[in-house]
Tab-separated table of C-alpha atoms and ligand atoms in Angstrom:
chain	number	residue	atom	x	y	z
W	7	MET	CA	209.431	293.375	126.727
W	8	LYS	CA	207.122	296.482	127.025
W	9	LYS	CA	207.216	297.385	130.927
W	10	HIS	CA	204.088	298.250	133.013
W	11	ASN	CA	205.139	300.620	135.771
W	12	PHE	CA	201.711	299.769	139.089
W	13	PHE	CA	204.859	301.205	141.665
W	14	ALA	CA	203.170	302.991	145.134
W	15	GLY	CA	205.993	304.952	144.645
W	16	PRO	CA	207.822	306.442	143.889
W	17	SER	CA	206.205	305.923	140.580
W	18	ILE	CA	205.157	306.583	136.992
W	19	LEU	CA	205.802	309.473	135.347
W	20	PRO	CA	205.256	311.023	132.190
W	21	GLN	CA	207.334	310.300	129.552
W	22	PHE	CA	207.539	313.393	128.385
W	23	THR	CA	209.062	314.481	132.545
W	24	ILE	CA	211.989	311.809	131.584
W	25	GLU	CA	212.513	313.092	128.490
W	26	GLU	CA	212.750	316.702	129.021
W	27	THR	CA	214.970	315.842	132.285
W	28	ILE	CA	216.934	314.673	130.540
W	29	LYS	CA	217.390	317.032	128.008
W	30	GLY	CA	217.517	319.634	130.813
W	31	ILE	CA	220.455	317.534	132.739
W	32	GLN	CA	222.356	317.708	129.445
W	33	ASN	CA	221.830	321.742	128.852
W	34	PHE	CA	219.211	323.266	130.350
W	35	SER	CA	217.843	326.678	129.650
W	36	ASP	CA	220.037	326.728	126.571
W	37	THR	CA	222.893	327.817	129.199
W	38	GLY	CA	225.057	325.053	127.966
W	39	LEU	CA	225.514	323.687	132.008
W	40	SER	CA	223.076	321.149	133.469
W	41	VAL	CA	220.445	321.755	135.888
W	42	LEU	CA	222.517	320.060	138.465
W	43	GLU	CA	225.342	322.345	138.199
W	44	ILE	CA	223.649	325.926	138.012
W	45	SER	CA	222.850	328.404	141.307
W	46	HIS	CA	219.294	328.107	142.564
W	47	ARG	CA	219.861	331.361	142.455
W	48	SER	CA	220.518	331.800	138.705
W	49	LYS	CA	217.295	333.881	136.562
W	50	GLU	CA	217.006	330.768	133.958
W	51	PHE	CA	216.087	328.454	137.680
W	52	ILE	CA	214.151	331.141	139.722
W	53	ALA	CA	212.068	331.350	136.363
W	54	VAL	CA	211.659	327.271	137.365
W	55	VAL	CA	210.447	327.706	140.296
W	56	GLU	CA	208.358	330.810	139.188
W	57	GLU	CA	206.443	329.340	135.879
W	58	ALA	CA	206.033	325.684	138.918
W	59	GLN	CA	203.868	327.431	141.022
W	60	ASP	CA	201.565	329.744	138.437
W	61	LEU	CA	200.987	326.210	136.870
W	62	PHE	CA	200.075	324.442	139.778
W	63	LYS	CA	198.033	328.109	140.292
W	64	GLU	CA	195.645	327.639	136.959
W	65	LEU	CA	195.825	323.507	136.865
W	66	LEU	CA	194.089	324.095	140.629
W	67	LYS	CA	192.481	327.435	140.696
W	68	ILE	CA	194.535	328.318	143.785
W	69	PRO	CA	192.113	331.436	144.754
W	70	GLU	CA	194.048	334.384	145.977
W	71	GLY	CA	195.688	334.707	149.447
W	72	TYR	CA	197.701	331.044	149.269
W	73	SER	CA	201.713	330.217	148.314
W	74	VAL	CA	202.852	327.852	146.665
W	75	LEU	CA	205.641	326.467	147.838
W	76	PHE	CA	208.468	323.976	147.178
W	77	VAL	CA	210.207	322.190	149.964
W	78	GLY	CA	212.155	319.439	151.121
W	79	GLY	CA	212.007	317.311	153.906
W	80	GLY	CA	209.239	315.181	152.292
W	81	ALA	CA	205.459	315.015	152.934
W	82	SER	CA	206.623	312.899	156.220
W	83	THR	CA	207.857	316.892	157.707
W	84	GLN	CA	205.247	318.320	156.775
W	85	PHE	CA	203.494	315.656	159.504
W	86	LEU	CA	205.637	317.418	162.322
W	87	MET	CA	205.260	321.183	160.369
W	88	VAL	CA	201.608	321.799	160.278
W	89	ALA	CA	201.706	321.007	163.821
W	90	TYR	CA	204.495	323.243	164.692
W	91	ASN	CA	203.139	326.170	163.032
W	92	LEU	CA	199.358	325.485	163.609
W	93	LEU	CA	198.577	323.895	166.359
W	94	ASN	CA	198.082	325.813	168.683
W	95	LYS	CA	195.931	324.567	171.526
W	96	LYS	CA	193.764	321.493	170.218
W	97	ALA	CA	193.900	319.822	166.778
W	98	ALA	CA	190.911	317.098	165.707
W	99	TYR	CA	192.863	314.144	162.758
W	100	LEU	CA	190.894	312.026	161.052
W	101	ASN	CA	192.243	308.386	161.398
W	102	THR	CA	192.312	306.501	157.542
W	103	GLY	CA	195.463	304.391	157.445
W	104	ALA	CA	200.020	304.329	158.366
W	105	TRP	CA	200.485	307.770	156.891
W	106	ALA	CA	197.112	309.155	158.830
W	107	SER	CA	198.730	308.559	161.502
W	108	LYS	CA	202.040	308.634	161.455
W	109	ALA	CA	201.041	312.842	161.441
W	110	LEU	CA	199.013	312.411	164.242
W	111	LYS	CA	201.531	310.895	165.986
W	112	GLU	CA	203.751	313.801	165.574
W	113	ALA	CA	200.979	316.591	166.048
W	114	LYS	CA	200.640	314.638	169.793
W	115	LEU	CA	204.497	316.660	170.413
W	116	PHE	CA	202.455	320.060	169.716
W	117	GLY	CA	199.287	319.706	171.727
W	118	GLU	CA	196.269	318.135	172.671
W	119	VAL	CA	195.253	315.651	169.728
W	120	VAL	CA	191.057	314.375	169.107
W	121	GLU	CA	191.051	311.400	166.641
W	122	VAL	CA	187.359	312.009	165.687
W	123	ALA	CA	187.085	308.887	163.829
W	124	SER	CA	188.976	306.105	162.560
W	125	SER	CA	189.083	302.752	160.009
W	126	LYS	CA	192.096	301.020	162.467
W	127	ASP	CA	189.133	297.948	163.297
W	128	LYS	CA	188.718	296.832	159.662
W	129	ASN	CA	192.572	297.717	158.998
W	130	PHE	CA	191.786	301.020	157.146
W	131	SER	CA	189.770	299.756	154.968
W	132	TYR	CA	186.881	302.302	154.965
W	133	ILE	CA	186.197	305.469	155.126
W	134	PRO	CA	185.063	306.405	158.408
W	135	LYS	CA	181.867	308.655	158.539
W	136	GLY	CA	179.044	310.277	160.097
W	137	TYR	CA	181.855	311.435	163.277
W	138	GLU	CA	181.836	315.412	164.360
W	139	VAL	CA	184.555	317.472	164.312
W	140	PRO	CA	184.849	319.490	166.977
W	141	ALA	CA	183.687	323.612	166.740
W	142	ASP	CA	186.604	324.304	168.519
W	143	VAL	CA	189.677	322.745	167.589
W	144	ASP	CA	192.628	324.583	166.281
W	145	TYR	CA	192.418	322.969	162.460
W	146	PHE	CA	190.695	319.657	161.165
W	147	HIS	CA	193.354	316.965	159.296
W	148	ILE	CA	193.137	314.124	156.987
W	149	THR	CA	194.688	311.363	154.305
W	150	THR	CA	192.534	312.082	150.995
W	151	ASN	CA	194.120	309.187	149.646
W	152	ASN	CA	195.147	306.368	151.328
W	153	THR	CA	197.975	304.628	149.758
W	154	ILE	CA	198.807	301.482	151.411
W	155	TYR	CA	194.813	300.801	151.759
W	156	GLY	CA	193.029	302.202	148.454
W	157	THR	CA	190.389	304.468	150.545
W	158	GLU	CA	190.133	307.365	149.185
W	159	ILE	CA	187.947	310.872	150.620
W	160	ARG	CA	186.981	311.918	146.752
W	161	GLU	CA	184.659	315.000	147.986
W	162	ASP	CA	185.855	318.033	149.105
W	163	LEU	CA	184.909	318.062	152.382
W	164	ASP	CA	183.109	320.756	154.653
W	165	VAL	CA	183.888	321.283	157.736
W	166	ASN	CA	183.699	324.699	160.103
W	167	VAL	CA	187.362	324.135	161.184
W	168	PRO	CA	190.449	325.229	159.063
W	169	LEU	CA	190.517	321.740	157.142
W	170	ILE	CA	194.273	320.363	156.478
W	171	ALA	CA	194.321	317.459	153.688
W	172	ASP	CA	198.109	315.206	153.223
W	173	MET	CA	197.367	314.308	149.338
W	174	SER	CA	200.512	313.576	148.347
W	175	SER	CA	198.576	310.264	146.196
W	176	ASP	CA	196.178	312.391	145.229
W	177	ILE	CA	197.431	315.655	143.933
W	178	PHE	CA	196.225	316.534	139.951
W	179	SER	CA	194.547	313.457	139.751
W	180	ARG	CA	190.588	315.262	139.776
W	181	PRO	CA	189.283	319.306	140.399
W	182	ILE	CA	189.537	320.290	143.611
W	183	ASP	CA	187.768	323.273	145.379
W	184	VAL	CA	190.632	325.049	146.845
W	185	SER	CA	188.809	327.373	148.916
W	186	LYS	CA	187.585	324.847	150.876
W	187	TYR	CA	191.117	323.548	152.614
W	188	ASP	CA	193.672	326.169	154.667
W	189	MET	CA	196.879	324.073	153.341
W	190	ILE	CA	196.981	321.259	151.468
W	191	TYR	CA	200.704	319.250	151.042
W	192	GLY	CA	202.392	316.219	149.745
W	193	GLY	CA	205.421	314.248	148.872
W	194	ALA	CA	205.730	314.983	144.967
W	195	GLN	CA	207.213	311.390	144.305
W	196	LYS	CA	203.748	309.613	143.597
W	197	ASN	CA	202.205	311.908	140.806
W	198	LEU	CA	204.039	314.547	139.707
W	199	ALA	CA	207.404	313.996	140.711
W	200	PRO	CA	211.230	311.927	141.353
W	201	SER	CA	210.799	311.741	145.163
W	202	GLY	CA	212.722	314.936	147.155
W	203	VAL	CA	210.684	317.415	146.735
W	204	THR	CA	207.621	318.919	148.979
W	205	PHE	CA	205.233	320.861	147.527
W	206	VAL	CA	203.001	323.477	150.096
W	207	ILE	CA	199.860	324.826	149.257
W	208	ILE	CA	198.646	327.752	151.977
W	209	LYS	CA	196.800	330.315	153.217
W	210	ASN	CA	198.749	333.430	153.831
W	211	ASP	CA	196.539	334.146	156.415
W	212	ILE	CA	196.636	331.307	159.144
W	213	LEU	CA	199.962	331.808	159.903
W	214	GLY	CA	201.505	333.942	163.281
W	215	LYS	CA	198.688	332.588	166.075
W	216	VAL	CA	200.750	330.142	167.647
W	217	ASP	CA	202.675	331.409	171.053
W	218	ARG	CA	205.807	328.334	170.552
W	219	PRO	CA	208.788	330.353	168.688
W	220	ILE	CA	209.387	328.113	165.437
W	221	PRO	CA	212.643	327.244	164.080
W	222	THR	CA	213.567	328.967	161.344
W	223	MET	CA	213.530	326.250	158.503
W	224	MET	CA	210.660	325.063	160.284
W	225	ASN	CA	208.451	327.720	159.615
W	226	TYR	CA	206.202	328.324	156.421
W	227	GLN	CA	206.558	332.230	157.061
W	228	THR	CA	210.512	331.432	155.772
W	229	HIS	CA	209.196	329.659	152.995
W	230	ILE	CA	206.619	332.417	152.080
W	231	ASP	CA	208.816	334.901	152.465
W	232	LYS	CA	211.813	333.946	150.223
W	233	ASP	CA	209.650	332.171	147.841
W	234	SER	CA	210.680	328.556	148.694
W	235	MET	CA	214.730	329.431	148.150
W	236	PHE	CA	215.277	330.436	151.629
W	237	ASN	CA	218.500	327.798	151.266
W	238	THR	CA	218.880	325.457	148.431
W	239	PRO	CA	215.920	323.965	147.237
W	240	PRO	CA	215.886	320.535	145.576
W	241	VAL	CA	216.649	321.493	142.372
W	242	LEU	CA	216.384	318.917	139.728
W	243	PRO	CA	212.722	317.127	141.408
W	244	ILE	CA	211.503	321.197	140.724
W	245	PHE	CA	212.845	321.305	137.499
W	246	SER	CA	211.423	317.593	136.866
W	247	ALA	CA	208.312	318.691	138.973
W	248	LEU	CA	208.098	321.492	136.109
W	249	GLN	CA	207.563	319.228	133.120
W	250	THR	CA	204.607	317.158	134.447
W	251	LEU	CA	203.120	320.354	135.347
W	252	ARG	CA	203.121	321.269	131.401
W	253	TRP	CA	202.801	318.113	130.947
W	254	LEU	CA	199.540	318.042	132.738
W	255	LYS	CA	198.903	321.443	130.993
W	256	ALA	CA	198.668	319.376	127.602
W	257	GLN	CA	196.393	317.545	128.369
W	258	GLY	CA	193.216	319.606	129.219
W	259	GLY	CA	193.950	319.237	133.498
W	260	VAL	CA	192.928	317.929	135.682
W	261	GLU	CA	189.376	317.693	134.630
W	262	ALA	CA	190.943	315.413	132.218
W	263	MET	CA	192.983	313.816	134.583
W	264	GLU	CA	189.282	313.056	136.033
W	265	LYS	CA	188.337	311.251	133.908
W	266	ILE	CA	191.222	308.667	132.591
W	267	ASN	CA	190.909	308.262	136.265
W	268	ILE	CA	187.763	306.902	136.395
W	269	GLU	CA	188.066	305.317	133.543
W	270	LYS	CA	190.813	303.739	134.207
W	271	ALA	CA	190.003	302.478	137.524
W	272	GLY	CA	186.898	301.323	136.577
W	273	TRP	CA	187.829	298.903	134.046
W	274	LEU	CA	190.018	297.407	136.394
W	275	TYR	CA	187.170	297.870	139.825
W	276	ASP	CA	185.120	295.907	137.029
W	277	GLU	CA	187.408	292.513	136.437
W	278	ILE	CA	188.352	292.314	140.125
W	279	GLU	CA	184.874	291.950	140.542
W	280	ARG	CA	183.671	290.216	137.351
W	281	ASN	CA	186.345	287.918	137.533
W	282	LYS	CA	186.036	284.175	139.711
W	283	CYS	CA	189.560	284.169	141.364
W	284	PHE	CA	189.713	287.814	142.896
W	285	LYS	CA	187.979	290.201	145.207
W	286	PRO	CA	188.809	293.869	145.928
W	287	ALA	CA	190.357	294.849	149.210
W	288	VAL	CA	187.942	297.852	149.518
W	289	ALA	CA	184.264	297.181	149.707
W	290	ASP	CA	182.458	300.496	149.764
W	291	LYS	CA	183.135	301.635	146.334
W	292	ASN	CA	182.151	305.060	147.174
W	293	ASP	CA	185.651	304.469	149.301
W	294	ARG	CA	187.185	303.275	146.593
W	295	SER	CA	190.987	304.109	145.293
W	296	LEU	CA	191.278	305.797	142.038
W	297	MET	CA	194.991	305.796	142.523
W	298	ASN	CA	195.737	302.554	144.069
W	299	ILE	CA	193.091	299.399	143.392
W	300	CYS	CA	193.982	297.365	145.987
W	301	PHE	CA	192.449	293.745	145.977
W	302	VAL	CA	193.033	289.869	147.387
W	303	MET	CA	192.799	286.472	145.806
W	304	ALA	CA	188.954	285.485	146.455
W	305	GLU	CA	187.950	282.956	148.467
W	306	GLY	CA	188.632	279.160	147.653
W	307	TYR	CA	192.129	280.325	145.797
W	308	GLU	CA	194.512	282.088	147.894
W	309	GLU	CA	196.818	280.076	147.635
W	310	LEU	CA	197.414	280.866	143.922
W	311	GLU	CA	198.994	284.406	144.806
W	312	LYS	CA	201.957	284.006	144.644
W	313	ASP	CA	200.898	282.178	140.730
W	314	PHE	CA	199.498	285.713	140.085
W	315	LEU	CA	202.286	287.466	140.562
W	316	ALA	CA	204.273	285.582	138.469
W	317	LEU	CA	202.207	285.389	135.630
W	318	ALA	CA	201.465	288.711	136.103
W	319	THR	CA	205.485	289.626	136.297
W	320	SER	CA	206.175	287.421	132.578
W	321	LYS	CA	203.777	289.762	131.341
W	322	GLY	CA	206.489	292.310	132.108
W	323	MET	CA	204.448	293.835	134.944
W	324	MET	CA	206.036	295.614	138.003
W	325	GLY	CA	204.964	296.516	141.229
W	326	LEU	CA	201.630	294.790	141.778
W	327	LYS	CA	203.112	293.396	144.886
W	328	GLY	CA	199.958	294.488	147.922
W	329	HIS	CA	201.786	296.232	150.548
W	330	ARG	CA	202.791	293.764	153.646
W	331	SER	CA	199.841	295.266	155.734
W	332	VAL	CA	197.327	294.648	153.779
W	333	GLY	CA	198.400	291.470	150.801
W	334	GLY	CA	196.952	290.584	147.899
W	335	PHE	CA	198.198	293.336	145.004
W	336	ARG	CA	197.752	296.950	145.099
W	337	ALA	CA	197.954	298.205	141.278
W	338	SER	CA	199.296	301.959	141.420
W	339	THR	CA	197.425	304.375	138.294
W	340	TYR	CA	198.771	307.261	139.143
W	341	ASN	CA	198.100	309.876	136.344
W	342	ALA	CA	201.215	308.974	134.259
W	343	LEU	CA	200.442	305.386	133.922
W	344	PRO	CA	198.714	304.892	129.710
W	345	GLN	CA	195.324	303.476	129.426
W	346	GLU	CA	197.039	300.654	127.746
W	347	SER	CA	198.658	298.919	131.055
W	348	VAL	CA	195.516	298.771	132.808
W	349	LYS	CA	194.047	297.281	130.080
W	350	ALA	CA	197.092	294.280	129.660
W	351	LEU	CA	196.582	293.746	133.139
W	352	VAL	CA	192.989	293.367	132.831
W	353	GLU	CA	193.632	290.420	129.842
W	354	VAL	CA	196.538	288.392	132.302
W	355	MET	CA	193.941	288.358	134.988
W	356	ALA	CA	191.215	286.927	132.152
W	357	GLU	CA	194.009	284.672	131.175
W	358	PHE	CA	194.572	283.447	134.945
W	359	GLU	CA	191.104	283.128	135.823
W	360	LYS	CA	190.009	280.627	132.252
W	361	ASN	CA	193.226	278.275	133.810
W	362	HIS	CA	192.052	278.041	137.071
U	407	PLP	C1	204.209	308.039	150.506
U	407	PLP	C2	203.089	308.873	151.452
U	407	PLP	C3	203.605	310.040	152.756
U	407	PLP	C4	205.046	309.498	152.811
U	407	PLP	O1	205.539	310.056	152.240
U	407	PLP	P1	207.151	310.907	152.395
U	407	PLP	O2	207.690	311.820	151.031
U	407	PLP	O3	207.724	309.511	151.966
U	407	PLP	O4	207.618	311.724	153.368
U	407	PLP	C5	202.479	310.443	153.045
U	407	PLP	N1	201.485	310.149	153.248
U	407	PLP	C6	201.009	309.921	151.388
U	407	PLP	C7	199.839	309.925	151.614
U	407	PLP	C8	201.993	309.295	150.882
U	407	PLP	O5	201.105	307.951	150.154
């Protein structure tokens, strides 16, 4: 049976990425060796890193003066590295969910943290608005897509302090104006590659401004100076990321992705609104994520949650169960998820409605 992969992360990758990764594991770049067993300092692997950095710059139109890094440790290590390197006295955080809260918690180890706004009062089901970012902070940190709750900040914010964004789960889903950010980072395992590599896009001239000493591995300058090769980088995930970047370019880049993502999410949100059995978890349409679509049973249908999950699972749909802190369902509709998977889900929802 055809499987439809709605997992939130690690999650669906393009078939192209899987196939090219298998080829690279068998015979990397005509070396007669596997990408698993070759030096990260070989000219063939250095070419992989360089092409991946170039494609990041091309696809996201990254201006001059920024570096693209591939490091280990996941987005969770960035929570502390951001503050270690950039928080001198005071930083501002927008608290839009579990990941944002974790980033904020780490920052408190390094200085004063202002939580400018939070949507915790309603279980992070909306994006706070109308808040003010203090002018005297070292940076303002946001999480653009809240993977667990299905909310997303889909515009590039204008703030008058350096802006830093965790884009783990919506990078490459739409065009962004990188010049509005001083730093963008994320774990790769939502929209780019297998887990193990973390991307960092950082403006070079924001470094060197904190008073504290920074351990070598925690210092962004180390990774910029050594071009992500200070120590052994996550070789295989970087190799797979390159395949996804090539695929993205062949699809027409982030502009083409955004069009398809709007279409896919539109079909699903429309069905959630139309179908008497379901309702969206995020009420405000402007706050709804295009990547993680959260919905719950409508009033009067709550006890049928398990039945719908069982029906969807019987049709090959994987990973639909909502995060335990929200309940209901979460359909992750990342770039690599084909339109037919969304159509199949909409059909099962309609079938379920007819039967009840
Ligand atoms: C998954 C996720 C993280 C955590 O990433 P790790 O690589 O597991 O540390 C952080 N932020 C967001 C928005 C995420 O979706």
